[in-house]
Short mmCIF file of C-alpha atoms and ligand atoms in Angstrom, two decimals:
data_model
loop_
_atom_site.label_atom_id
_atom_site.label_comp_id
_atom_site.label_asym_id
_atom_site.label_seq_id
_atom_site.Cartn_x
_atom_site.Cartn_y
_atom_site.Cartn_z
CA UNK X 1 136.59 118.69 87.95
CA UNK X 2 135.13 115.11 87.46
CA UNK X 3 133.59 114.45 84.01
CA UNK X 4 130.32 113.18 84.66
CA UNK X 5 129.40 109.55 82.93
CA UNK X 6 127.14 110.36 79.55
CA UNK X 7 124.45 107.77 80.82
CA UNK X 8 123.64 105.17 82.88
CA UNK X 9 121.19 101.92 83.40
CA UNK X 10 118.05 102.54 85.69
CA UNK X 11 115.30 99.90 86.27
CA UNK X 12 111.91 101.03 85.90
CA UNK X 13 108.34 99.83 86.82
CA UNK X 14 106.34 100.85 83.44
CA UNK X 15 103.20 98.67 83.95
CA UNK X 16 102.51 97.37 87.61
CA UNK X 17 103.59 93.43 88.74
CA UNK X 18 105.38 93.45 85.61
CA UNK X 19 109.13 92.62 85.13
CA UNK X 20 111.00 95.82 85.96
CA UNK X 21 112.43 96.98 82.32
CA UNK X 22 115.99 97.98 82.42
CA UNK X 23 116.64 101.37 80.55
CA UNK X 24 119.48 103.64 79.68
CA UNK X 25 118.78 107.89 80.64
CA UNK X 26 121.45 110.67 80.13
CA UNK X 27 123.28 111.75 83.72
CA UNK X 28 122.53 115.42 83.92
CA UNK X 29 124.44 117.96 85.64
CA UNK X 30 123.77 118.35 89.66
CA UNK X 31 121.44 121.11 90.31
CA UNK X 32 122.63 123.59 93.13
CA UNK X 33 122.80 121.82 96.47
CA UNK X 34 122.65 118.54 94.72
CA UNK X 35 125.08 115.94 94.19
CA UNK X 36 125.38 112.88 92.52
CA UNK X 37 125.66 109.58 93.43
CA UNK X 38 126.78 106.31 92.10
CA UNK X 39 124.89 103.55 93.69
CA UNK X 40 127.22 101.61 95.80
CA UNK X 41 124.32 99.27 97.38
CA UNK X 42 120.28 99.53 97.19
CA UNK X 43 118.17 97.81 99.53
CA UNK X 44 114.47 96.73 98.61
CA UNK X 45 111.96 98.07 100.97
CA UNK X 46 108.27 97.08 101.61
CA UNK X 47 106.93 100.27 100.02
CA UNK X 48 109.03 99.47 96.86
CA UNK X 49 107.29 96.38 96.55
CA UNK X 50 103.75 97.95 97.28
CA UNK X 51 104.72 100.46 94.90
CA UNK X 52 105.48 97.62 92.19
CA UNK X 53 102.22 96.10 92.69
CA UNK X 54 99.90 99.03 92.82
CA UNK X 55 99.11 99.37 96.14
CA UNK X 56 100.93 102.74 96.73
CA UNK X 57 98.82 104.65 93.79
CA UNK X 58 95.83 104.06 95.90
CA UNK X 59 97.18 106.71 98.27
CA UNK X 60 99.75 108.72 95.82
CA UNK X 61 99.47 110.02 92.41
CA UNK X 62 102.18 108.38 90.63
CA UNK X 63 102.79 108.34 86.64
CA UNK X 64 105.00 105.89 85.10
CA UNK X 65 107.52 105.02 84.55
CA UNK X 66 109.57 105.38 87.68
CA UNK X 67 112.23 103.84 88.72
CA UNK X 68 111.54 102.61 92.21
CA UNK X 69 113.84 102.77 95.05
CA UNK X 70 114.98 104.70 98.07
CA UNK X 71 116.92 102.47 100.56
CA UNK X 72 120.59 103.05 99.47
CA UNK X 73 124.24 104.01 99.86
CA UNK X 74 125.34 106.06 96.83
CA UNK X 75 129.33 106.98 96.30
CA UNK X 76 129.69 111.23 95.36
CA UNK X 77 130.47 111.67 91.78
CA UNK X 78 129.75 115.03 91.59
CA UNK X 79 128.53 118.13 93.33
CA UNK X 80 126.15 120.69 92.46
CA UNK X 81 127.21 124.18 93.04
CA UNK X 82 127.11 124.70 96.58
CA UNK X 83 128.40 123.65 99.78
CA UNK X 84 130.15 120.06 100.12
CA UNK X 85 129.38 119.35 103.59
CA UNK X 86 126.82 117.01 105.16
CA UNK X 87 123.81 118.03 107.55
CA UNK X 88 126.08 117.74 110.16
CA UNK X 89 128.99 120.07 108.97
CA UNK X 90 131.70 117.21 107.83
CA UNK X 91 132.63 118.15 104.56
CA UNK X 92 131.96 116.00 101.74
CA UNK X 93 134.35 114.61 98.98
CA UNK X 94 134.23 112.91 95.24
CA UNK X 95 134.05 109.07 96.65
CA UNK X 96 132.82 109.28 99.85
CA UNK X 97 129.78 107.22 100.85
CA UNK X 98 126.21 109.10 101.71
CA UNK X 99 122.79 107.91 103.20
CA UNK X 100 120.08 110.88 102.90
CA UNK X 101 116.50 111.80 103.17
CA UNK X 102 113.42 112.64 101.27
CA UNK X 103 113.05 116.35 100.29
CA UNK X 104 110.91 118.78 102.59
CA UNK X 105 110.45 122.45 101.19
CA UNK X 106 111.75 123.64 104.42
CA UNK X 107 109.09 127.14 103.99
CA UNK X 108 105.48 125.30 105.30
CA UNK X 109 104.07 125.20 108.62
CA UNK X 110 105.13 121.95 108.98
CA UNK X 111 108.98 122.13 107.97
CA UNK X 112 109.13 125.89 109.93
CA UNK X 113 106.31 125.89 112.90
CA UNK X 114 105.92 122.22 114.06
CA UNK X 115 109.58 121.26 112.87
CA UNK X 116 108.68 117.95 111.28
CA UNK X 117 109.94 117.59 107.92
CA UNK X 118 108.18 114.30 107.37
CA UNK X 119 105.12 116.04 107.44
CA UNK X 120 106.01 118.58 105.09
CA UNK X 121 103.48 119.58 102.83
CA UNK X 122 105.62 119.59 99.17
CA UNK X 123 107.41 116.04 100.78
CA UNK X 124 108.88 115.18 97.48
CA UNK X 125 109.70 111.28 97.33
CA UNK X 126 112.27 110.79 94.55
CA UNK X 127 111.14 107.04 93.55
CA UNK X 128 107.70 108.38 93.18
CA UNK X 129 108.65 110.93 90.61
CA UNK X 130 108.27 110.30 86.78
CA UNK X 131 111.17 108.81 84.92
CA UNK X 132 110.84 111.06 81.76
CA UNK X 133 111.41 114.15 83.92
CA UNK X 134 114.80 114.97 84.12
CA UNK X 135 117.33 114.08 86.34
CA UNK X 136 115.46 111.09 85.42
CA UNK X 137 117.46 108.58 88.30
CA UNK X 138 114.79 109.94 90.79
CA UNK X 139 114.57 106.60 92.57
CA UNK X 140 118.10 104.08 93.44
CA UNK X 141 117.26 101.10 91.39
CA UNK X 142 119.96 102.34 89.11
CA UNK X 143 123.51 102.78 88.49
CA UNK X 144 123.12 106.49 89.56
CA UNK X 145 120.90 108.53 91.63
CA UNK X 146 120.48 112.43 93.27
CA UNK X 147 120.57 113.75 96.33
CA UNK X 148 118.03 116.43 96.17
CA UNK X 149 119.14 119.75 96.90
CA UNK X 150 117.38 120.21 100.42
CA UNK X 151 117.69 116.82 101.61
CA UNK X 152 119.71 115.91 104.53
CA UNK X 153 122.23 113.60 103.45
CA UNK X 154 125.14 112.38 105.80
CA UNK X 155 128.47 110.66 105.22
CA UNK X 156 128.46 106.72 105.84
CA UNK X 157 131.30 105.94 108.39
CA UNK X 158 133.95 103.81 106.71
CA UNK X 159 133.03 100.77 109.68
CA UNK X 160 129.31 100.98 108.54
CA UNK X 161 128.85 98.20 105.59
CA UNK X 162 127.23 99.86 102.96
CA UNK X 163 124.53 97.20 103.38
CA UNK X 164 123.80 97.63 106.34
CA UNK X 165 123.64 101.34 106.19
CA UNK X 166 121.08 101.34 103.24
CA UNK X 167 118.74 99.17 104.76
CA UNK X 168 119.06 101.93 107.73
CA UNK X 169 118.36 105.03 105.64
CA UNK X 170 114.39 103.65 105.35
CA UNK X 171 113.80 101.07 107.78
CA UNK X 172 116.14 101.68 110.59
CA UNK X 173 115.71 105.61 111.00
CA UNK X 174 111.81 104.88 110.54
CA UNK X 175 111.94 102.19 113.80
CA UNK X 176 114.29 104.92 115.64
CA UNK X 177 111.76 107.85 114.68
CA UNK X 178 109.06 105.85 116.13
CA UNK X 179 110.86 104.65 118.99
CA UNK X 180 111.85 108.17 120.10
CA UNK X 181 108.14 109.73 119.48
CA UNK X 182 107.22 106.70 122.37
CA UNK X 183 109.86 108.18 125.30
CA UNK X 184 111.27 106.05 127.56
CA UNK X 185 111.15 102.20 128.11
CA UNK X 186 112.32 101.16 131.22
CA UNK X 187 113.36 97.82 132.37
CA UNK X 188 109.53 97.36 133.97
CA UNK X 189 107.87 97.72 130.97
CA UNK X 190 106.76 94.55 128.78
CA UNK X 191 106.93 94.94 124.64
CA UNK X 192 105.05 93.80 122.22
CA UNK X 193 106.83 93.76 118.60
CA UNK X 194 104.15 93.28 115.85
CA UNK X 195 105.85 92.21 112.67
CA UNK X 196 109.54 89.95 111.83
CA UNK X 197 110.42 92.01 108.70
CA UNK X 198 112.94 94.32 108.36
CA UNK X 199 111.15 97.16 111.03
CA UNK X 200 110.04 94.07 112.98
CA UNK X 201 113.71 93.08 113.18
CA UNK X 202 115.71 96.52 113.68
CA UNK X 203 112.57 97.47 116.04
CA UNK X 204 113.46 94.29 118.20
CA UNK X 205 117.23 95.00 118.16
CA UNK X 206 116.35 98.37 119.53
CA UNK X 207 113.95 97.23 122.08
CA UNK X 208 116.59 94.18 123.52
CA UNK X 209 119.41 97.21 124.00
CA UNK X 210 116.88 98.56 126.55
CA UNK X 211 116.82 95.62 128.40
CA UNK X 212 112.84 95.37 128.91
CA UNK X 213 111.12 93.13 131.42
CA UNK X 214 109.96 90.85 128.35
CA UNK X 215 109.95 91.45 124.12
CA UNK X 216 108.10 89.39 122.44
CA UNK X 217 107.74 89.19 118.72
CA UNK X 218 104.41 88.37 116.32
CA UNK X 219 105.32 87.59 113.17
CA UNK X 220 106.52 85.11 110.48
CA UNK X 221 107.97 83.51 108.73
CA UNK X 222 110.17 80.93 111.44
CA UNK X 223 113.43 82.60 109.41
CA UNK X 224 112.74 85.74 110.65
CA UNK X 225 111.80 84.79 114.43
CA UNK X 226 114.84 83.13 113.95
CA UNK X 227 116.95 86.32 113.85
CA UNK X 228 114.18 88.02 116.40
CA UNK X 229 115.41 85.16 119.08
CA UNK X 230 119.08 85.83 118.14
CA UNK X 231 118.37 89.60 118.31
CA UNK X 232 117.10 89.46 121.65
CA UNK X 233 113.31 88.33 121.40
CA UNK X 234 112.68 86.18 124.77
CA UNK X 235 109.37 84.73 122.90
CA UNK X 236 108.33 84.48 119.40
CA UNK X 237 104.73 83.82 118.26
CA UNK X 238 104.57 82.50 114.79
CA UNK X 239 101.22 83.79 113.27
CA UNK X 240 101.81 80.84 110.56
CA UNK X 241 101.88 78.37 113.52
CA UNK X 242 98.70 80.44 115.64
CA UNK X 243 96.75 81.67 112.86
CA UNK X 244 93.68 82.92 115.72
CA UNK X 245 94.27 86.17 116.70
CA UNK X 246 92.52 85.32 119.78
CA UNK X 247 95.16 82.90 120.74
CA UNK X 248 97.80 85.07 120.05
CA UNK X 249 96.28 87.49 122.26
CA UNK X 250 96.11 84.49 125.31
CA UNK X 251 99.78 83.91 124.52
CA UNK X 252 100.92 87.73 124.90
CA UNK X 253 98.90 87.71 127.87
CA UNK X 254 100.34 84.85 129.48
CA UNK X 255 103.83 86.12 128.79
CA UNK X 256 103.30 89.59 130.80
CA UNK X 257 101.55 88.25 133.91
CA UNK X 258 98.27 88.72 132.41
CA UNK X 259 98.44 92.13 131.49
CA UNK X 260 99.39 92.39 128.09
CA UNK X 261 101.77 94.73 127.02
CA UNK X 262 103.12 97.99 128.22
CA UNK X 263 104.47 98.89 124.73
CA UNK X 264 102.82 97.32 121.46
CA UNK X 265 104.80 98.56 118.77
CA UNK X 266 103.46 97.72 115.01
CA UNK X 267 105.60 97.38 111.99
CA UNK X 268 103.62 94.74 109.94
CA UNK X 269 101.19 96.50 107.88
CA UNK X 270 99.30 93.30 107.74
CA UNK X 271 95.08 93.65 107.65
CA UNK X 272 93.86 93.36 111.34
CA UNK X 273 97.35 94.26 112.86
CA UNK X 274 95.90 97.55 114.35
CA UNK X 275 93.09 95.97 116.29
CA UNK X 276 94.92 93.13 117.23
CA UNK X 277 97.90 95.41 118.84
CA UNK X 278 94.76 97.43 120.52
CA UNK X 279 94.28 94.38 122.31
CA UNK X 280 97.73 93.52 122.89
CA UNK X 281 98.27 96.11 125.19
CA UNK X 282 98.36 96.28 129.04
CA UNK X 283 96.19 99.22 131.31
CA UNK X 284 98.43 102.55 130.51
CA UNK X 285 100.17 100.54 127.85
CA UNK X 286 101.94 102.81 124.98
CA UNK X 287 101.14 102.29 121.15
CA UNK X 288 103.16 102.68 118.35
CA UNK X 289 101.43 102.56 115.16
CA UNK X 290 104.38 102.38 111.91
CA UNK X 291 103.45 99.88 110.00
CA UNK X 292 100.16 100.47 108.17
CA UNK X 293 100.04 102.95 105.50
CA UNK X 294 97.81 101.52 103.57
CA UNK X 295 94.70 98.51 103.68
CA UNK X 296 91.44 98.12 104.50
CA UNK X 297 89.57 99.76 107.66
CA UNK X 298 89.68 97.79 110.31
CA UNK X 299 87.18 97.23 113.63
CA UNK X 300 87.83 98.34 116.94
CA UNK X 301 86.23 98.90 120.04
CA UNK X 302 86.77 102.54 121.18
CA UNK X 303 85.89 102.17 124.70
CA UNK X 304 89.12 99.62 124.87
CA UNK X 305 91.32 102.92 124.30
CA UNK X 306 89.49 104.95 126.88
CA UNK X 307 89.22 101.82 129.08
CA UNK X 308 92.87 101.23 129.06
CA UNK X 309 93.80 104.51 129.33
CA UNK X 310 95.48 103.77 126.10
CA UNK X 311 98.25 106.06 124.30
CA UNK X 312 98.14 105.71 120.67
CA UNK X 313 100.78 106.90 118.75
CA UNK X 314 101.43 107.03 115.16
CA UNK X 315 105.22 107.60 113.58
CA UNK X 316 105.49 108.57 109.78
CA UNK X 317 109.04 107.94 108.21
CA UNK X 318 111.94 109.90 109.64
CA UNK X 319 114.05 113.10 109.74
CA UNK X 320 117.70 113.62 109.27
CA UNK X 321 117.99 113.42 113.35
CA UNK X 322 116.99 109.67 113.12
CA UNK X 323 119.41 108.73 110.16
CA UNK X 324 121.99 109.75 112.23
CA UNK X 325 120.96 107.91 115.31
CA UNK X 326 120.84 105.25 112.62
CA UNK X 327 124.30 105.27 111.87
CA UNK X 328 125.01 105.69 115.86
CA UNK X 329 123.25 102.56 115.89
CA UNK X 330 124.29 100.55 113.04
CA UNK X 331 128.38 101.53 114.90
CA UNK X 332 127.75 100.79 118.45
CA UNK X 333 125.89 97.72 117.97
CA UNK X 334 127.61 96.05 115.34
CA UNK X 335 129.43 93.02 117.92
CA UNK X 336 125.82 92.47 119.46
CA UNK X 337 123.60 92.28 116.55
CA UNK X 338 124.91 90.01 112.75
CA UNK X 339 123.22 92.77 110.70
CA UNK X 340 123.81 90.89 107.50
CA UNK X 341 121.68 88.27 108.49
CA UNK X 342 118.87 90.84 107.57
CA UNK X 343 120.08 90.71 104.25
CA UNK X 344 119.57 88.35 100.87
CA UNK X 345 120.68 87.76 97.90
CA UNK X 346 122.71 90.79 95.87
CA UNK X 347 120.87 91.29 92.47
CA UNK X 348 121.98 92.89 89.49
CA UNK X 349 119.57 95.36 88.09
CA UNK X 350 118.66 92.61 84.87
CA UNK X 351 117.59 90.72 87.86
CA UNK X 352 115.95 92.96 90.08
CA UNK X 353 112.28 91.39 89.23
CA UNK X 354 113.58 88.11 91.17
CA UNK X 355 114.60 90.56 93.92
CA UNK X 356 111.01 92.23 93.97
CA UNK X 357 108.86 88.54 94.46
CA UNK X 358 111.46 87.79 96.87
CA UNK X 359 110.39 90.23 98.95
CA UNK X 360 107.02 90.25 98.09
CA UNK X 361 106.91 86.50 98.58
CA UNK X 362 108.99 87.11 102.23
CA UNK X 363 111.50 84.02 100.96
CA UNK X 364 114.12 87.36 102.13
CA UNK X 365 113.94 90.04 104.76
CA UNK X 366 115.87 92.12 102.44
CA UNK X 367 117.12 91.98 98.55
CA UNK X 368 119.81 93.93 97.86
CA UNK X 369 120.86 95.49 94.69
CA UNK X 370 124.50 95.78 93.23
CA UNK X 371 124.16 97.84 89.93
CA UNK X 372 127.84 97.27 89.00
CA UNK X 373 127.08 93.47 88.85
CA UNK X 374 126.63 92.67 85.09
ZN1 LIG H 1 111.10 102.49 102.72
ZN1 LIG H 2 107.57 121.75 103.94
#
């Protein structure tokens, strides 16, 4: 039996936009079905940094602390009573790598009747839970963390950079999710990314394995359409450079023979994106909505949807099913696509804070986190 570390170093957000403060909890043992992790790599995600600043408690209830965090690769320290096997039946051993999900209850009538753990009712998010409540590493911003006792977790293959396959296990599976929920996209169809961070990116890589008749990317900064051109984008429209949505709109429309899009896909978040995308898209044209979660309303025309014979589609986060794919992904596609250009600088977690206003500041697509660095 492994004897489990006393403690180890989390970083918390007590008060938000404040420096993260670095504290010390006791590791507890693994519940049943749980295990526990040392953090190998963490990856900074949008929603972490919208959770720093405040702009997730307008739509959760969150009490701090917490320690943020949920894109990561942790190394098995220690199992729960249970099972050691992943969601896919490979067993599981001390030092092996994992990527896994958030925790649905698996007994409401959206885990059991509609199948869609995402939209489970008791969804518990571990880097929204308070700090003081025991296991207390909820979140990955840490030297340690839990997999929770019904979420899917998988083993990392030893090919798959660890990371590469934390920034899969949010924004990856999320873009795969999404692109599954839209069906098929032939080589006839025209797409419309909406957004250059990290969904922007992935999303494109996906999209340019599919071979469509023309991707196009909206987004910013000219770093990131950088990688979107490299990753298979045949035009890039800087919305730093063509700040008018309106012109945006004539460029899209120019690029697709006039019609606009047959796929707008949206994984910026950013005010307006949803009405601009509405316009984006061709007659018939497909709609994937991923980005927003949260923001102000914003004004559309209803008739355009009608008009257009518009499907709108929205995608919320992502099962088990899609972290796999993920992985799949991440494998197959690892000559084509330089995945570490997606990723910054490797912080420690003294100097996580730096890591947080890089991403909040877009200077990097993705800040990664190295807890053993001192
Ligand atoms: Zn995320
Ligand atoms: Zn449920």
């Amino acid at each position: 039996l492994t004897s489990l570390p006393e403690s180890g170093r989390a970083a918390l957000i007590e008060e938000y936009g404040a420096p993260l403060a670095v504290r010390e909890y006791p590791v507890v043992e693994p519940q049943p079905g749980s295990i526990l992790v040392r953090v190998d790599r963490a990856t900074i995600c949008g929603s972490d940094v919208h959770t720093w600043t405040g702009k997730l408690a307008q739509v959760h209830d969150i009490e701090l602390p917490i320690v943020p965090g949920h894109e990561v690769v942790g190394e098995i320290v220690a199992f729960g009573p249970g099972e050691q096997v992943d969601s896919v039946g490979a067993s599981l051993r001390a030092g092996d790598r994992v990527i896994w999900t958030h925790e649905a209850c698996g007994h409401c009538y959206y885990c059991t009747v509609e199948r869609n753990g995402t939209l489970c009712e008791n969804r518990r998010l571990g880097f929204l839970q308070p700090a003081r409540k025991a296991p207390h590493f909820h979140g990955t911003f840490a030297e340690y963390s839990y997999v929770w006792p019904r979420s899917g977790r998988l083993r990392v293959p030893d090919d798959v950079e660890s990371g590469w396959a934390s920034a899969a296990s949010c924004a990856l599976r999320t873009v795969l999710n999404g692109w599954k929920r839209l069906g098929a996209v032939g080589i006839r169809d025209t797409v419309v990314i909406q957004g250059a961070g990290p969904l922007g990116l992935f999303a494109t890589a996906v999209a340019a394995v599919g071979q469509p008749r023309k991707l196009v990317v909206v987004g910013g900064p000219e770093s990131r359409l950088e990688i979107a051109r490299r990753w298979g984008a045949d035009l890039t429209i800087s919305v730093d450079e063509v700040g008018d949505a309106e012109e945006r709109r004539q460029l899209v429309l120019e690029a697709t023979d006039g019609r606009g899009a047959d796929v707008v896909a949206e994984f910026s978040g950013a005010p307006g994106a949803f009405a601009e995308g509405i316009g984006l898209a061709a007659l018939n044209g497909r709609y994937l909505v991923v980005g927003t979660v949260a923001g102000p309303p914003q004004e559309i025309l209803p008739q355009m949807v009608t008009r257009k014979n518009l499907s709108i589609l929205g995608s919320l986060s992502a099962d088990v099913d899609s972290y796999y794919d993920a992985l799949v992904f991440l494998r197959r596609f690892r000559a084509t696509f330089d995945w570490d250009a997606m990723l910054g600088r490797t912080y420690s977690l003294d100097d996580l804070t730096e890591g947080m206003e890089a991403m909040r500041d877009y200077t990097e697509v993705k800040a990664v986190l190295d807890p053993a660095l001192g």
